[in-house]
Amino acid sequence: EAGVTQSPTHLIKTRGQQATLRCSPISGHTSVYWYQQALGLGLQFLLWYDEGEERNRGNFPPRFSGRQFPNYSSELNVNALELEDSALYLCASSSGTGEGYEQYFGPGTRLTVT
Amino acid sequence: QQPVQSPQAVILREGEDAVINCSSSKALYSVHWYRQKHGEAPVFLMILLKGGEQKGHEKISASFNEKKQQSSLYLTASQLSYSGTYFCGTFDHTGGFKTIFGAGTRLFVKA
């Protein structure tokens, strides 16, 4: 069974530009989560999508947005990039919603803003 | 409210044991544990649910004290492959369901 995949692996952008990150969940998983992991820090919850709808978002500005497609893949968009947006962005999927479901993480996209 | 993990870091020799703790100021229904090796994605280890249900890694053991709002991960007879950062995750239902991870515990096992 294929795991969660993310693309691109690395992304280098200039301050003020826009970045688009993509995630494909494990087949059959309908929930997709996005996290930001700044260097040496923990995982910060960004967004949660389930069944094509945004279900919740973390404490991030509106320039962080995304969507989930009918095939449950997801896209994270970051507008007006700032230097502090440089981080590893992890996507995770789960087979259900609720606290009893584990999350499976993709390898991440390393975003560097210069 | 982010769960608090302790210790922040621990160094072990192969074969030694370690305990990683996770505590929350809020009532918990579950605690999730993940391990992240350097440069890799976090990997699911275990879920502990209120009421005693557990699921996860066969070689990992953990406890969940609902009253104390704490969980502990027990790593016995550590192997080199146990090295990594361990995160506990809890859930915040304020304003909607979201995962909150602790800051992580860095574990290094040396030969």
Coordinates of C-alpha atoms in Angstrom, one line a residue:
Chain A
E1 CA 0.0 0.0 0.0
A2 CA 1.4 3.3 -1.0
G3 CA 2.0 5.8 1.7
V4 CA 1.2 9.5 1.8
T5 CA 3.1 11.4 -0.9
Q6 CA 4.0 15.0 -1.1
S7 CA 5.4 17.2 -3.8
P8 CA 7.7 18.9 -4.4
T9 CA 10.3 17.7 -2.0
H10 CA 12.0 21.1 -1.9
L11 CA 10.7 24.5 -2.8
I12 CA 12.7 27.7 -2.9
K13 CA 10.7 31.0 -3.2
T14 CA 11.4 34.6 -2.7
R15 CA 9.6 36.8 -0.1
G16 CA 6.3 38.0 -1.4
Q17 CA 5.8 35.1 -3.8
Q18 CA 3.2 32.3 -3.5
A19 CA 3.9 28.6 -2.8
T20 CA 1.7 25.6 -3.6
L21 CA 2.3 22.3 -1.9
R22 CA 0.6 19.1 -2.8
C23 CA -0.4 16.0 -0.9
S24 CA -1.9 12.6 -1.8
P25 CA -3.3 10.6 1.1
I26 CA -3.2 6.9 1.5
S27 CA -5.9 5.3 -0.7
G28 CA -9.1 5.2 1.2
H29 CA -8.2 7.9 3.6
T30 CA -10.6 10.9 3.5
S31 CA -9.0 13.1 6.2
V32 CA -5.9 15.2 5.4
Y33 CA -4.0 17.3 7.9
W34 CA -1.3 19.9 7.3
Y35 CA 1.4 20.8 9.8
Q36 CA 4.2 23.3 9.8
Q37 CA 7.5 22.2 11.4
A38 CA 10.0 25.0 11.8
L39 CA 13.6 23.9 12.1
G40 CA 14.2 22.1 15.4
L41 CA 10.7 22.7 16.6
G42 CA 7.5 20.7 17.0
L43 CA 4.5 20.2 14.8
Q44 CA 2.1 23.1 14.5
F45 CA -1.4 22.3 13.3
L46 CA -2.3 24.2 10.2
L47 CA -5.4 22.8 8.5
W48 CA -7.7 19.8 8.5
Y49 CA -9.7 18.7 5.5
D50 CA -12.3 15.9 5.4
E51 CA -14.6 14.8 2.7
G52 CA -13.7 17.9 0.6
E53 CA -14.4 20.4 3.3
E54 CA -12.1 22.5 5.5
R55 CA -13.0 21.3 9.0
N56 CA -10.6 23.4 11.1
R57 CA -7.6 25.6 11.0
G58 CA -4.8 26.4 13.4
N59 CA -3.5 29.8 14.5
F60 CA -2.1 30.9 11.2
P61 CA -2.9 34.0 9.1
P62 CA -5.4 33.7 6.2
R63 CA -2.6 33.7 3.7
F64 CA -2.3 30.1 4.5
S65 CA -5.1 28.3 2.7
G66 CA -5.8 25.1 0.9
R67 CA -8.4 22.8 -0.5
Q68 CA -9.2 19.1 -0.8
F69 CA -10.1 17.7 -4.2
P70 CA -12.8 15.0 -4.9
N71 CA -10.1 12.3 -4.9
Y72 CA -9.1 13.5 -1.4
S73 CA -5.7 14.8 -2.4
S74 CA -5.0 18.2 -1.0
E75 CA -3.2 21.4 -1.8
L76 CA -1.7 24.0 0.6
N77 CA -1.2 27.5 -0.7
V78 CA 0.9 30.1 1.1
N79 CA 0.5 33.6 -0.3
A80 CA 2.7 36.6 0.3
L81 CA 5.6 34.5 1.6
E82 CA 7.6 35.7 4.5
L83 CA 11.0 34.6 5.7
E84 CA 9.5 33.0 8.8
D85 CA 7.4 30.7 6.6
S86 CA 10.6 28.7 5.9
A87 CA 9.9 25.3 7.4
L88 CA 9.1 21.7 6.7
Y89 CA 5.4 21.3 5.7
L90 CA 4.0 17.9 6.6
C91 CA 0.8 16.4 5.4
A92 CA -0.9 13.5 7.1
S93 CA -3.9 11.4 6.4
S94 CA -6.2 9.2 8.5
S95 CA -8.9 6.7 7.7
G96 CA -11.4 8.4 9.9
T97 CA -12.1 11.4 12.0
G98 CA -11.8 11.4 15.8
E99 CA -9.2 10.7 18.4
G100 CA -9.1 7.0 17.8
Y101 CA -7.5 7.3 14.4
E102 CA -3.8 7.5 13.9
Q103 CA -2.3 9.8 11.3
Y104 CA 0.2 8.7 8.6
F105 CA 2.6 11.3 7.6
G106 CA 4.2 12.1 4.2
P107 CA 7.9 12.9 3.8
G108 CA 7.2 16.6 3.7
T109 CA 8.0 19.6 1.6
R110 CA 10.9 21.8 2.7
L111 CA 10.0 25.4 1.9
T112 CA 12.8 27.9 1.9
V113 CA 11.9 31.6 1.6
T114 CA 14.8 33.9 0.7
Chain B
Q1 CA -2.9 24.2 25.3
Q2 CA 0.2 22.3 24.2
P3 CA 1.0 19.1 26.2
V4 CA 4.2 19.2 28.1
Q5 CA 6.8 16.6 27.5
S6 CA 9.7 15.5 29.7
P7 CA 12.5 15.1 29.6
Q8 CA 13.5 17.4 26.7
A9 CA 16.3 15.1 25.8
V10 CA 17.9 11.9 26.9
I11 CA 21.0 9.9 26.0
L12 CA 21.0 6.2 26.5
R13 CA 23.4 3.3 26.0
E14 CA 22.1 0.4 24.0
G15 CA 20.1 -1.8 26.2
E16 CA 19.1 0.8 28.7
D17 CA 15.5 1.8 29.5
A18 CA 13.8 5.2 29.2
V19 CA 10.5 6.8 30.1
I20 CA 9.1 9.8 28.2
N21 CA 6.2 11.7 29.9
C22 CA 3.5 13.8 28.4
S23 CA 1.1 15.8 30.5
S24 CA -1.8 18.1 29.8
S25 CA -3.6 20.8 31.6
K26 CA -6.9 19.7 30.0
A27 CA -8.9 16.6 30.3
L28 CA -7.8 14.0 27.8
Y29 CA -9.7 11.4 25.8
S30 CA -6.7 10.1 24.1
V31 CA -2.9 10.5 23.6
H32 CA -1.1 9.7 20.5
W33 CA 2.7 8.9 20.3
Y34 CA 4.9 9.4 17.2
R35 CA 8.6 9.1 16.5
Q36 CA 10.5 11.2 14.0
K37 CA 14.0 10.3 12.9
H38 CA 16.2 13.0 11.7
G39 CA 15.2 14.1 8.2
E40 CA 12.2 11.8 8.1
A41 CA 8.5 12.0 8.6
P42 CA 6.9 11.2 12.0
V43 CA 5.8 7.6 12.3
F44 CA 2.8 6.4 14.4
L45 CA 3.7 4.4 17.5
M46 CA 0.6 4.2 19.7
I47 CA -2.8 5.5 20.6
L48 CA -4.0 5.3 24.1
L49 CA -7.7 5.9 24.6
K50 CA -9.8 6.7 27.7
G51 CA -11.1 3.5 29.1
G52 CA -8.0 1.5 28.5
E53 CA -8.1 0.8 24.8
Q54 CA -4.7 0.9 23.1
K55 CA -3.4 0.3 19.6
G56 CA -0.1 0.5 18.0
H57 CA 3.4 -0.8 17.9
E58 CA 3.9 -4.2 19.5
K59 CA 7.3 -3.5 20.9
I60 CA 6.3 -0.2 22.5
S61 CA 4.5 0.1 25.8
A62 CA 2.8 3.1 27.3
S63 CA 0.4 4.1 30.0
F64 CA -2.4 6.7 30.2
N65 CA -3.6 8.1 33.5
E66 CA -6.8 9.8 32.7
K67 CA -7.2 11.4 36.1
K68 CA -3.8 12.9 36.1
Q69 CA -4.1 13.8 32.4
Q70 CA -0.7 12.1 31.8
S71 CA 0.8 9.5 29.5
S72 CA 4.1 7.8 29.6
L73 CA 6.0 6.0 26.9
Y74 CA 8.3 3.1 28.0
L75 CA 11.3 2.2 25.9
T76 CA 12.9 -0.9 27.3
A77 CA 16.2 -2.5 26.2
S78 CA 16.7 0.4 23.8
Q79 CA 18.2 -0.2 20.4
L80 CA 20.1 2.1 18.2
S81 CA 17.0 2.4 16.0
Y82 CA 15.1 4.0 18.8
S83 CA 17.0 7.2 18.4
G84 CA 14.8 10.1 17.2
T85 CA 12.4 12.7 18.5
Y86 CA 9.3 11.4 20.2
F87 CA 6.1 13.5 20.1
C88 CA 2.9 13.1 22.0
G89 CA -0.3 14.4 20.5
T90 CA -3.5 15.4 22.2
F91 CA -6.6 17.0 20.8
D92 CA -8.3 20.3 21.3
H93 CA -12.0 20.6 20.7
T94 CA -12.1 24.3 21.3
G95 CA -13.5 25.9 18.2
G96 CA -13.3 22.5 16.4
F97 CA -11.2 19.4 16.4
K98 CA -7.4 19.8 16.1
T99 CA -4.3 18.0 16.9
I100 CA -1.8 19.5 19.3
F101 CA 1.7 18.1 19.7
G102 CA 4.1 18.4 22.5
A103 CA 7.5 20.0 21.8
G104 CA 9.1 16.6 21.6
T105 CA 11.7 14.5 23.5
R106 CA 15.0 13.9 21.7
L107 CA 16.3 10.4 22.4
F108 CA 19.8 9.3 21.4
V109 CA 20.9 5.8 21.8
K110 CA 24.6 5.1 21.6
A111 CA 26.4 1.8 21.2

